[in-house]
């Protein structure tokens, strides 16, 4: 048997090394090349020479942005420029005419990663620019290149190293990489990042959302050393036709026409290929018979090693297929019902800082998997951290991921559209290897109009080109006509899976009894997910009367019973992600008894206390599984 595999692999290696001169990209849309970030360093956490810059950073508030610009558009005064590489205490000791109106070396500190809103009470609702500084030593070897990789800075980042501007980035939920080979010193580097959390009509999302501001460096920052020519990105996926297809991108002076290798030791697979003139190699081989498909019930991951002459990179990758046939969603060829819940990127606890480390991700997802008996999560309303996606891979939870085109953005502005396209591409390139990720959403509750549909259609077209193996959806608004609920959305033809948010019984005039009388008039030629439904309840607030009032746990539980019964009548319903796993912070929610700055639609309180509705949903999911309505036992 082993000999057979070896022979098969050798034969393949030969075919691949001959046929490895491929075009640089998969099927292209005209503007695709500009969508690929110039540097990716995917799988950075797995790199040996990666230094995590987490810890205490000092900071300096700059509400009027005087560190960036002076009044009248003049250059910022040098005494305000927070990014200067100067020892202010020493300068002050020397005396003279110069003085400074900041000193990051002696500033207050906060824990990074983590949003500033949770760091100090004076920053709770701070929305603007703050400068953050980290000093560190670095000792790259001769000939190495060095990079800073930020996993997320919300919302704009201006990055300076040792007084030099290195780059900037817009978008609060996606990674970016800046090369610092020339600016790095052996010791006592001064990294200063200006972070501006302000949103406006041209940002994504726009100014008003239903979640916390969460400004700051919310995900890890790493200093990474690489060889002169390094593996910038490597991917491998299982196709519908049973092939393993992937690519490896080299970056550096010796990127073109180089031999590279793909190795999956536990499958005895060793594949050789060559990079083309652009430094990209392609892998394409039949999946070996021994390959175990990833699924929520058996989340098998393989260690995959990618190597070039100078560099190597590994990832833990699962292999599965996802498709739509008629109104079914097929996972590995079999119909699956998505038993899920929505969640925000916010850890359990009374003072969350959007700090999702492995333990925080696991704590949330375990409540979904073990607590609710789920197989699915909707990670709303923006790309969650890589850690969350990796935890879903490990635990076995299917994932819906979306970009924050939420409610309304500036639909007519091509610059805003391209910004959304870039953000989406940054997410796709980051997460391509995550088996858990099966659904991309191009927006949430955006009002139907021609310009908005064009905007979403451009995002869907990019996804078809960049990541054809996954499904596309969007959380849509429904139209109410008397007792009938319809979707009249011209975006439907662009989607594989329809999704609707519905709050009848919470918002609006319906009582819970009315829900049974509602009629759903929805197209049935596609699978449908109930992407949101929910009601607020304050944990511990009870109403034992026969008709419980709003805000009580009993009302929320009754709301779930009534809504689940109503949704069951929709013939093509293929998934549920009620709103929401856990109470989350939102400045929109200011009822002084029940809310106090928290959206209370959680099935868990902010500290993880289960409300009555948690059990209603868990029971519903157990029944679905017992009745084999959810076929995910592979
Ligand atoms: C929605 C939004 C979600 C809100 C939720 C609510 O439709 O998609 O972001 O938080 O309603 O609680 O009203």
Coordinates of C-alpha atoms and ligand atoms in Angstrom, one line a residue:
X1 CA 0.0 0.0 0.0
X2 CA 2.7 2.4 1.1
X3 CA 4.7 1.6 -2.1
X4 CA 1.7 2.3 -4.2
X5 CA 1.3 5.8 -2.6
X6 CA 5.0 6.6 -3.1
X7 CA 4.9 5.6 -6.8
X8 CA 1.7 7.6 -7.3
X9 CA 3.3 10.6 -5.6
X10 CA 6.4 10.4 -7.7
X11 CA 4.4 10.2 -10.9
X12 CA 2.5 13.2 -9.9
X13 CA 5.6 15.1 -8.9
X14 CA 6.8 14.6 -12.4
X15 CA 3.6 15.8 -14.0
X16 CA 3.5 18.8 -11.8
X17 CA 7.0 19.9 -12.2
X18 CA 6.6 19.7 -16.0
X19 CA 3.3 21.5 -16.0
X20 CA 4.0 24.2 -13.5
X21 CA 4.2 27.2 -15.7
X22 CA 0.8 28.7 -14.8
X23 CA -0.7 32.1 -15.1
X24 CA -0.4 34.1 -12.0
X25 CA -4.0 34.2 -10.9
X26 CA -7.2 32.1 -10.9
X27 CA -10.0 33.2 -13.2
X28 CA -9.7 36.9 -13.2
X29 CA -11.9 39.9 -13.1
X30 CA -10.4 43.0 -14.7
X31 CA -9.3 44.7 -11.4
X32 CA -8.3 41.6 -9.5
X33 CA -4.5 42.1 -9.5
X34 CA -4.8 45.4 -7.5
X35 CA -7.0 43.5 -5.0
X36 CA -4.2 41.2 -3.9
X37 CA -2.3 43.0 -1.1
X38 CA 1.4 43.5 -2.1
X39 CA 2.5 41.6 1.0
X40 CA 0.5 39.0 2.9
X41 CA 2.8 36.9 5.2
X42 CA -0.1 34.5 5.7
X43 CA 0.2 32.1 8.6
X44 CA 2.5 34.7 10.3
X45 CA 1.8 33.2 13.8
X46 CA 3.3 29.9 12.6
X47 CA 6.6 31.5 11.4
X48 CA 9.6 30.6 13.6
X49 CA 11.1 34.1 13.4
X50 CA 8.1 35.9 14.5
X51 CA 8.2 38.2 17.6
X52 CA 4.9 39.1 19.2
X53 CA 4.8 42.7 20.2
X54 CA 1.9 42.3 22.6
X55 CA 2.2 43.8 26.0
X56 CA 2.1 47.3 27.6
X57 CA 2.3 50.1 25.1
X58 CA 2.4 53.8 26.1
X59 CA -0.1 56.2 24.6
X60 CA -0.9 59.8 24.0
X61 CA -4.4 61.1 23.2
X62 CA -4.6 63.5 20.3
X63 CA -8.3 64.6 19.9
X64 CA -7.5 67.5 17.6
X65 CA -5.0 65.4 15.5
X66 CA -2.2 68.0 16.1
X67 CA 0.4 65.2 15.8
X68 CA -0.7 64.8 12.1
X69 CA -1.5 68.3 11.0
X70 CA -1.4 71.8 12.3
X71 CA -4.3 74.3 11.9
X72 CA -4.8 75.7 8.4
X73 CA -3.4 72.5 6.9
X74 CA 0.1 73.4 7.9
X75 CA 2.6 70.7 8.8
X76 CA 2.3 69.5 12.4
X77 CA 4.5 71.4 14.9
X78 CA 7.5 69.4 15.7
X79 CA 6.7 69.7 19.4
X80 CA 3.4 67.8 18.6
X81 CA 4.8 65.1 16.3
X82 CA 4.3 62.0 18.5
X83 CA 6.3 59.9 16.0
X84 CA 9.6 61.7 16.5
X85 CA 12.5 59.6 17.5
X86 CA 13.7 61.7 20.3
X87 CA 14.4 61.1 24.0
X88 CA 12.4 64.0 25.4
X89 CA 13.6 63.6 29.0
X90 CA 17.2 64.0 27.9
X91 CA 16.3 66.9 25.7
X92 CA 14.5 68.6 28.5
X93 CA 17.5 68.0 30.9
X94 CA 19.7 69.8 28.4
X95 CA 17.5 72.9 28.4
X96 CA 17.3 75.2 25.4
X97 CA 14.5 76.7 23.4
X98 CA 12.9 73.4 22.2
X99 CA 10.1 71.9 24.2
X100 CA 7.5 69.2 23.6
X101 CA 3.8 68.8 24.3
X102 CA 3.8 65.0 24.6
X103 CA 6.2 62.3 25.7
X104 CA 5.4 58.8 24.7
X105 CA 8.2 57.3 26.8
X106 CA 6.6 58.6 30.0
X107 CA 2.9 58.2 28.9
X108 CA 0.2 56.1 30.5
X109 CA 0.1 52.5 29.3
X110 CA -2.5 50.1 28.0
X111 CA -2.4 46.4 27.1
X112 CA -2.1 45.6 23.4
X113 CA -3.8 44.0 21.7
X114 CA -7.1 45.4 23.0
X115 CA -9.4 48.3 22.4
X116 CA -8.7 51.5 24.3
X117 CA -12.3 51.9 25.3
X118 CA -11.8 49.2 28.0
X119 CA -8.4 50.4 29.1
X120 CA -9.3 53.5 31.1
X121 CA -12.7 55.1 32.0
X122 CA -11.6 58.4 30.3
X123 CA -11.4 56.4 27.1
X124 CA -14.7 54.6 27.3
X125 CA -16.3 56.8 24.6
X126 CA -13.2 58.3 23.1
X127 CA -13.5 58.4 19.3
X128 CA -10.6 59.9 17.5
X129 CA -6.8 59.7 17.3
X130 CA -4.5 58.1 19.8
X131 CA -0.8 57.5 19.4
X132 CA 0.6 54.3 20.8
X133 CA 4.2 53.4 21.2
X134 CA 6.2 50.2 21.8
X135 CA 10.0 50.1 22.3
X136 CA 11.7 46.8 21.3
X137 CA 15.0 45.2 20.4
X138 CA 15.5 43.2 17.2
X139 CA 18.4 41.3 15.9
X140 CA 17.9 40.3 12.3
X141 CA 20.6 38.2 10.8
X142 CA 22.6 39.6 7.9
X143 CA 20.7 39.3 4.6
X144 CA 17.3 38.9 6.3
X145 CA 14.2 41.0 5.6
X146 CA 12.0 42.3 8.4
X147 CA 8.3 43.1 8.4
X148 CA 5.6 44.4 10.8
X149 CA 2.3 42.5 10.5
X150 CA -0.7 44.1 12.1
X151 CA -3.7 41.8 12.4
X152 CA -6.1 44.6 12.9
X153 CA -6.1 48.3 13.8
X154 CA -9.5 50.0 14.2
X155 CA -10.0 52.1 12.1
X156 CA -7.0 53.9 10.5
X157 CA -3.4 53.3 11.2
X158 CA -0.4 55.6 10.6
X159 CA 2.8 53.6 11.3
X160 CA 6.2 55.1 12.1
X161 CA 9.4 53.3 13.0
X162 CA 12.3 55.2 14.5
X163 CA 10.9 58.4 13.2
X164 CA 10.3 57.2 9.6
X165 CA 6.8 56.9 8.2
X166 CA 6.5 53.2 7.2
X167 CA 2.9 53.2 5.9
X168 CA -0.7 53.5 6.7
X169 CA -3.9 51.4 6.4
X170 CA -7.6 51.9 6.5
X171 CA -10.0 49.3 7.7
X172 CA -10.5 48.0 11.2
X173 CA -10.7 44.2 10.7
X174 CA -8.1 43.0 8.2
X175 CA -4.3 42.5 8.4
X176 CA -1.6 44.5 6.8
X177 CA 2.1 44.1 6.4
X178 CA 4.8 46.8 6.1
X179 CA 8.5 46.1 5.3
X180 CA 10.9 47.7 7.8
X181 CA 14.2 46.1 6.7
X182 CA 15.8 49.5 6.2
X183 CA 14.5 51.2 9.3
X184 CA 15.0 48.6 11.9
X185 CA 17.9 48.9 14.5
X186 CA 19.5 46.2 16.5
X187 CA 18.2 47.7 19.8
X188 CA 15.7 50.1 21.3
X189 CA 13.4 50.5 18.3
X190 CA 10.6 53.0 18.6
X191 CA 7.4 51.9 17.0
X192 CA 4.7 54.6 17.0
X193 CA 1.2 53.9 15.6
X194 CA -1.3 56.7 15.2
X195 CA -4.8 55.1 15.5
X196 CA -7.8 57.0 14.4
X197 CA -11.1 55.4 15.3
X198 CA -13.3 58.0 13.6
X199 CA -15.9 56.8 11.1
X200 CA -17.7 58.9 8.6
X201 CA -19.9 58.7 5.4
X202 CA -17.0 57.4 3.4
X203 CA -15.7 54.7 5.9
X204 CA -16.7 51.1 6.1
X205 CA -18.7 50.7 8.2
X206 CA -20.2 54.2 8.3
X207 CA -20.7 56.4 11.3
X208 CA -23.6 54.6 13.0
X209 CA -23.7 50.9 13.8
X210 CA -25.1 48.8 16.7
X211 CA -21.8 47.9 18.3
X212 CA -19.1 49.5 20.3
X213 CA -16.5 51.9 18.8
X214 CA -13.6 49.7 19.9
X215 CA -10.7 51.9 18.8
X216 CA -7.1 50.8 18.9
X217 CA -4.8 48.0 18.1
X218 CA -7.2 45.2 18.7
X219 CA -5.3 42.2 17.4
X220 CA -1.6 41.1 17.6
X221 CA 1.3 43.0 16.0
X222 CA 4.3 40.9 15.0
X223 CA 7.8 41.6 13.9
X224 CA 8.8 38.9 11.4
X225 CA 12.2 38.2 9.9
X226 CA 12.4 36.3 6.6
X227 CA 15.0 35.2 4.2
X228 CA 15.6 37.6 1.2
X229 CA 13.2 35.5 -0.8
X230 CA 10.4 34.2 1.3
X231 CA 7.0 32.4 1.0
X232 CA 4.5 35.2 1.2
X233 CA 1.4 33.0 0.9
X234 CA 0.5 29.4 0.4
X235 CA -2.8 27.8 0.0
X236 CA -4.4 24.4 -0.6
X237 CA -8.1 23.5 -1.0
X238 CA -10.2 20.6 -2.0
X239 CA -12.3 21.2 -5.2
X240 CA -15.7 19.9 -6.1
X241 CA -14.1 17.5 -8.5
X242 CA -12.0 15.9 -5.8
X243 CA -8.7 17.6 -6.5
X244 CA -6.3 19.3 -4.2
X245 CA -5.5 22.7 -5.7
X246 CA -3.4 25.4 -4.4
X247 CA -0.6 27.9 -4.9
X248 CA 2.6 29.2 -3.3
X249 CA 3.8 32.8 -3.8
X250 CA 7.4 33.7 -3.4
X251 CA 8.5 37.3 -2.8
X252 CA 12.1 38.5 -3.3
X253 CA 14.9 38.7 -5.8
X254 CA 14.9 34.9 -6.4
X255 CA 11.2 34.4 -6.7
X256 CA 11.0 33.4 -10.4
X257 CA 11.5 29.9 -11.7
X258 CA 12.3 28.3 -8.4
X259 CA 11.7 24.8 -7.2
X260 CA 9.2 24.5 -4.4
X261 CA 7.6 21.7 -2.5
X262 CA 4.3 20.7 -0.8
X263 CA 4.4 18.0 1.8
X264 CA 1.6 16.4 3.9
X265 CA 3.5 13.8 6.0
X266 CA 0.4 12.1 7.4
X267 CA -0.8 11.3 3.8
X268 CA 2.7 10.4 2.5
X269 CA 2.3 13.2 0.0
X270 CA 5.3 15.0 -1.4
X271 CA 4.7 17.3 -4.5
X272 CA 7.3 19.3 -6.4
X273 CA 6.5 22.4 -8.5
X274 CA 8.2 25.4 -10.0
X275 CA 7.4 29.1 -9.6
X276 CA 6.6 31.0 -12.8
X277 CA 8.1 34.4 -13.8
X278 CA 5.8 36.1 -11.2
X279 CA 7.1 33.8 -8.4
X280 CA 3.9 31.8 -8.2
X281 CA 3.7 28.0 -8.3
X282 CA 0.5 26.0 -8.7
X283 CA -0.4 22.6 -7.2
X284 CA -3.1 20.5 -8.7
X285 CA -3.5 16.8 -7.9
X286 CA -6.2 14.3 -7.2
X287 CA -7.0 14.0 -3.5
X288 CA -5.6 10.8 -2.2
X289 CA -8.2 8.1 -1.2
X290 CA -6.9 8.3 2.4
X291 CA -7.9 11.9 2.7
X292 CA -10.5 12.4 5.5
X293 CA -13.0 15.2 4.8
X294 CA -13.3 17.9 7.4
X295 CA -16.8 18.3 8.9
X296 CA -18.2 19.6 12.2
X297 CA -18.5 16.0 13.4
X298 CA -15.0 15.1 12.4
X299 CA -12.9 18.3 12.1
X300 CA -9.8 16.6 10.7
X301 CA -6.9 19.0 10.0
X302 CA -3.6 18.1 8.3
X303 CA -0.3 19.6 8.9
X304 CA 0.7 20.9 5.4
X305 CA 4.3 22.0 4.8
X306 CA 5.3 24.4 2.0
X307 CA 9.0 24.8 1.3
X308 CA 11.3 26.8 -1.1
X309 CA 15.0 26.8 -1.3
X310 CA 15.3 29.4 1.4
X311 CA 12.1 29.3 3.4
X312 CA 9.4 27.0 4.8
X313 CA 5.9 27.6 6.1
X314 CA 3.3 25.2 7.6
X315 CA -0.4 25.4 8.2
X316 CA -3.1 23.1 9.6
X317 CA -5.6 22.7 6.9
X318 CA -8.9 20.9 6.6
X319 CA -10.4 19.7 3.3
X320 CA -14.1 19.7 2.5
X321 CA -16.4 20.7 -0.2
X322 CA -19.4 23.1 0.0
X323 CA -22.0 23.6 -2.6
X324 CA -25.6 24.3 -3.3
X325 CA -28.0 21.9 -5.1
X326 CA -31.5 23.3 -5.6
X327 CA -32.5 24.5 -2.2
X328 CA -30.0 22.3 -0.3
X329 CA -26.6 23.2 1.1
X330 CA -24.2 20.3 0.6
X331 CA -21.3 19.7 2.8
X332 CA -19.0 17.0 1.4
X333 CA -21.9 16.2 -1.0
X334 CA -24.5 15.7 1.7
X335 CA -27.3 18.1 2.8
X336 CA -26.6 20.0 6.0
X337 CA -28.8 22.1 8.2
X338 CA -26.9 25.0 9.8
X339 CA -27.6 25.0 13.6
X340 CA -26.0 28.2 14.6
X341 CA -26.0 31.6 16.3
X342 CA -24.5 35.0 15.4
X343 CA -21.8 36.6 17.5
X344 CA -19.8 39.7 17.7
X345 CA -16.0 39.9 18.2
X346 CA -16.3 40.5 22.0
X347 CA -14.9 38.2 24.7
X348 CA -16.9 37.2 27.8
X349 CA -16.5 39.5 30.7
X350 CA -17.8 42.7 32.3
X351 CA -15.3 44.9 30.5
X352 CA -14.5 43.4 27.1
X353 CA -11.8 44.9 24.9
X354 CA -12.4 42.9 21.7
X355 CA -9.3 40.9 22.8
X356 CA -9.8 37.5 21.2
X357 CA -7.0 35.2 22.2
X358 CA -7.2 31.4 21.7
X359 CA -8.9 30.9 25.2
X360 CA -11.5 33.7 24.6
X361 CA -12.4 32.3 21.1
X362 CA -12.6 28.8 22.5
X363 CA -14.8 29.9 25.4
X364 CA -17.3 31.5 23.0
X365 CA -17.3 28.7 20.5
X366 CA -17.6 26.0 23.1
X367 CA -20.9 27.5 24.1
X368 CA -22.1 27.2 20.5
X369 CA -20.7 23.7 19.9
X370 CA -21.3 22.0 23.3
X371 CA -23.8 24.3 24.9
X372 CA -26.2 24.8 22.0
X373 CA -25.3 21.7 20.1
X374 CA -24.5 23.9 17.1
X375 CA -22.5 23.2 14.0
X376 CA -22.4 26.8 12.7
X377 CA -21.6 30.4 13.6
X378 CA -22.3 33.6 11.9
X379 CA -19.3 35.9 12.6
X380 CA -21.0 39.3 12.3
X381 CA -20.7 42.0 11.1
X382 CA -17.0 42.2 10.0
X383 CA -14.1 39.8 9.6
X384 CA -13.3 38.3 13.0
X385 CA -9.8 37.6 14.1
X386 CA -7.8 34.8 12.6
X387 CA -7.7 33.2 16.0
X388 CA -11.5 32.8 15.9
X389 CA -11.4 31.2 12.5
X390 CA -8.7 28.8 13.5
X391 CA -10.7 27.9 16.7
X392 CA -13.7 27.1 14.4
X393 CA -11.5 24.9 12.3
X394 CA -10.3 23.0 15.4
X395 CA -13.6 22.7 17.1
X396 CA -15.7 21.9 14.0
X397 CA -18.0 24.8 13.4
X398 CA -19.0 26.0 9.9
X399 CA -18.5 29.8 9.5
X400 CA -20.3 32.7 7.8
X401 CA -17.9 35.7 7.5
X402 CA -19.0 39.1 6.3
X403 CA -17.6 42.5 5.6
X404 CA -18.9 45.6 7.4
X405 CA -21.1 46.9 4.5
X406 CA -23.7 47.5 7.1
X407 CA -26.9 49.5 6.8
X408 CA -25.7 52.4 4.7
X409 CA -22.4 53.4 3.1
X410 CA -21.7 55.8 0.3
X411 CA -23.0 53.6 -2.5
X412 CA -22.3 56.1 -5.3
X413 CA -18.7 56.7 -4.5
X414 CA -16.3 54.4 -6.4
X415 CA -13.5 55.0 -3.9
X416 CA -15.8 53.6 -1.1
X417 CA -16.7 50.6 -3.3
X418 CA -13.1 49.9 -4.0
X419 CA -12.3 50.2 -0.3
X420 CA -14.9 47.5 0.4
X421 CA -13.4 45.4 -2.3
X422 CA -10.0 45.7 -0.9
X423 CA -11.2 44.8 2.6
X424 CA -12.9 41.8 1.3
X425 CA -9.9 40.7 -0.7
X426 CA -7.7 41.1 2.4
X427 CA -10.1 38.8 4.2
X428 CA -10.2 36.2 1.4
X429 CA -6.4 36.0 1.2
X430 CA -6.1 35.7 5.0
X431 CA -8.7 33.0 5.4
X432 CA -8.5 30.9 2.2
X433 CA -7.1 27.9 4.1
X434 CA -9.9 27.7 6.7
X435 CA -12.1 24.7 6.1
X436 CA -14.6 26.0 8.6
X437 CA -15.3 29.1 6.4
X438 CA -18.1 28.2 3.9
X439 CA -20.1 31.4 3.4
X440 CA -19.1 34.9 2.5
X441 CA -21.7 37.6 3.1
X442 CA -21.5 40.8 1.1
X443 CA -23.6 42.9 3.4
X444 CA -26.1 43.3 6.2
X445 CA -29.5 45.0 6.0
X446 CA -28.7 47.4 3.2
X447 CA -31.7 49.3 1.8
X448 CA -32.8 48.1 -1.6
X449 CA -31.8 50.6 -4.4
X450 CA -30.0 50.3 -7.7
X451 CA -26.7 51.9 -6.6
X452 CA -26.6 49.6 -3.5
X453 CA -27.2 46.5 -5.6
X454 CA -24.4 47.5 -8.0
X455 CA -22.1 47.9 -5.0
X456 CA -22.9 44.5 -3.6
X457 CA -22.7 42.9 -7.1
X458 CA -19.1 44.1 -7.5
X459 CA -18.2 42.4 -4.2
X460 CA -19.9 39.2 -5.3
X461 CA -18.1 39.3 -8.6
X462 CA -14.7 39.6 -6.8
X463 CA -15.6 36.6 -4.6
X464 CA -16.5 34.5 -7.6
X465 CA -13.1 35.3 -9.1
X466 CA -10.9 35.2 -5.9
X467 CA -12.5 32.3 -4.1
X468 CA -14.8 30.3 -6.3
X469 CA -15.0 27.4 -3.9
X470 CA -17.2 29.1 -1.3
X471 CA -20.8 30.3 -1.2
X472 CA -22.1 33.8 -1.3
X473 CA -24.9 35.3 0.8
X474 CA -26.1 38.6 2.3
X475 CA -28.4 39.3 5.2
X476 CA -31.4 40.9 3.6
X477 CA -34.3 43.1 4.7
X478 CA -37.7 41.7 4.2
X479 CA -40.8 43.5 3.1
X480 CA -44.0 43.3 5.1
X481 CA -47.4 43.5 3.4
X482 CA -50.1 42.8 6.0
X483 CA -49.5 39.4 7.3
X484 CA -47.2 38.4 4.4
X485 CA -43.4 38.7 4.5
X486 CA -41.6 38.8 1.2
X487 CA -38.1 39.4 -0.1
X488 CA -38.1 41.7 -3.1
X489 CA -34.4 42.1 -3.5
X490 CA -32.7 42.4 -6.9
X491 CA -29.5 41.1 -5.2
X492 CA -30.9 37.6 -5.1
X493 CA -29.5 36.5 -8.5
X494 CA -26.0 37.2 -7.2
X495 CA -26.3 35.0 -4.2
X496 CA -26.1 31.2 -3.7
X497 CA -27.9 31.3 -0.3
X498 CA -30.6 33.8 0.7
X499 CA -30.5 35.1 4.2
X500 CA -33.1 37.2 6.1
X501 CA -33.1 39.2 9.3
X502 CA -36.5 39.3 11.0
X503 CA -37.6 40.7 14.3
X504 CA -41.4 40.4 14.2
X505 CA -42.5 40.1 17.8
X506 CA -39.7 42.3 19.2
X507 CA -39.6 45.4 17.0
X508 CA -43.0 46.4 15.5
X509 CA -46.6 45.8 16.5
X510 CA -46.9 42.0 16.4
X511 CA -47.6 40.1 19.6
X512 CA -45.9 36.7 20.0
X513 CA -49.3 35.1 19.3
X514 CA -49.5 37.0 15.9
X515 CA -46.3 35.2 14.7
X516 CA -48.2 32.0 13.9
X517 CA -50.4 33.9 11.5
X518 CA -47.6 35.3 9.5
X519 CA -47.1 34.0 5.9
X520 CA -43.7 33.8 4.3
X521 CA -43.7 34.3 0.6
X522 CA -40.1 33.6 -0.4
X523 CA -38.5 32.2 -3.5
X524 CA -37.9 28.5 -2.9
X525 CA -35.2 27.9 -5.5
X526 CA -32.4 28.6 -3.2
X527 CA -31.5 27.7 0.4
X528 CA -32.6 30.2 3.0
X529 CA -30.9 31.0 6.3
X530 CA -32.6 33.0 9.1
X531 CA -29.6 35.1 9.7
X532 CA -31.0 37.1 12.5
X533 CA -34.0 37.1 14.9
X534 CA -34.0 37.9 18.6
X535 CA -35.3 39.8 21.6
X536 CA -33.7 41.6 24.5
X537 CA -33.7 40.2 28.0
X538 CA -31.7 41.2 31.0
X539 CA -30.2 38.1 32.6
X540 CA -31.8 37.6 36.0
X541 CA -34.8 39.7 35.2
X542 CA -37.9 37.5 35.5
X543 CA -41.6 37.8 34.9
X544 CA -43.6 34.8 36.2
X545 CA -46.9 36.1 34.8
X546 CA -48.8 34.3 32.1
X547 CA -47.9 36.9 29.6
X548 CA -44.3 37.9 30.3
X549 CA -43.3 41.4 29.5
X550 CA -40.5 42.6 27.3
X551 CA -37.0 42.6 28.8
X552 CA -37.7 39.5 30.9
X553 CA -35.9 36.1 30.3
X554 CA -39.4 34.6 30.0
X555 CA -40.4 36.9 27.2
X556 CA -37.2 36.1 25.3
X557 CA -37.8 32.4 25.8
X558 CA -41.4 32.7 24.5
X559 CA -40.2 34.8 21.6
X560 CA -37.7 32.0 20.6
X561 CA -40.5 29.3 20.9
X562 CA -42.9 31.4 18.7
X563 CA -40.2 32.4 16.1
X564 CA -38.7 28.9 15.8
X565 CA -42.2 27.5 15.2
X566 CA -42.9 30.2 12.6
X567 CA -39.6 29.6 10.7
X568 CA -40.2 25.9 10.6
X569 CA -43.0 26.5 8.1
X570 CA -40.5 27.8 5.5
X571 CA -39.8 24.9 3.2
X572 CA -36.3 25.9 2.1
X573 CA -35.0 26.9 5.5
X574 CA -31.5 25.5 5.8
X575 CA -30.0 27.3 8.7
X576 CA -30.5 29.5 11.7
X577 CA -28.2 32.1 13.3
X578 CA -30.4 33.9 15.9
X579 CA -29.2 37.3 17.2
X580 CA -27.0 36.8 19.3
X581 CA -24.8 34.5 21.4
X582 CA -23.8 37.1 24.1
X583 CA -24.9 40.5 25.2
X584 CA -22.6 43.0 23.5
X585 CA -21.7 46.6 24.0
X586 CA -23.6 49.2 21.9
X587 CA -23.8 53.0 22.4
X588 CA -27.3 52.9 20.9
X589 CA -28.6 51.0 23.9
X590 CA -29.1 53.3 26.9
X591 CA -32.1 52.1 28.8
X592 CA -30.9 52.8 32.4
X593 CA -32.5 49.7 33.9
X594 CA -32.2 47.0 31.2
X595 CA -29.4 48.1 28.9
X596 CA -26.8 50.6 30.2
X597 CA -24.9 50.5 27.0
X598 CA -25.4 46.8 26.2
X599 CA -27.6 45.2 23.5
X600 CA -29.3 42.6 25.5
X601 CA -30.3 40.1 22.8
X602 CA -27.7 37.7 24.0
X603 CA -28.6 34.1 24.9
X604 CA -25.8 34.7 27.4
X605 CA -25.2 37.7 29.6
X606 CA -21.9 39.5 29.0
X607 CA -20.3 37.4 31.7
X608 CA -21.7 34.1 30.3
X609 CA -24.8 33.5 32.4
X610 CA -27.2 31.5 30.3
X611 CA -30.7 33.0 29.9
X612 CA -33.8 30.8 29.6
X613 CA -33.9 31.2 25.8
X614 CA -30.5 29.5 25.6
X615 CA -32.1 26.2 26.6
X616 CA -35.0 26.7 24.2
X617 CA -32.6 27.0 21.3
X618 CA -30.4 24.1 22.6
X619 CA -33.5 21.9 22.8
X620 CA -34.6 22.8 19.3
X621 CA -31.1 21.9 17.9
X622 CA -31.2 18.6 19.8
X623 CA -34.5 17.8 18.3
X624 CA -33.4 18.7 14.8
X625 CA -30.4 16.4 15.2
X626 CA -32.5 13.6 16.7
X627 CA -35.1 13.9 13.8
X628 CA -32.2 13.8 11.3
X629 CA -33.2 17.1 10.0
X630 CA -29.6 18.0 10.4
X631 CA -27.6 15.6 8.4
X632 CA -24.0 16.2 9.5
X633 CA -23.0 12.9 10.8
X634 CA -20.4 11.9 8.3
Ligands
LIG1 C1 -30.1 44.1 13.3 C2 -28.7 44.3 13.0 C3 -27.9 44.0 14.2 C4 -28.5 44.7 15.4 C5 -29.8 44.0 15.7 C6 -30.6 44.6 16.8 O1 -30.9 43.9 12.4 O2 -28.3 43.5 11.9 O3 -26.6 44.5 14.0 O4 -27.7 44.6 16.5 O5 -30.6 44.2 14.5 O6 -30.3 44.2 18.0 O7 -31.5 45.4 16.6

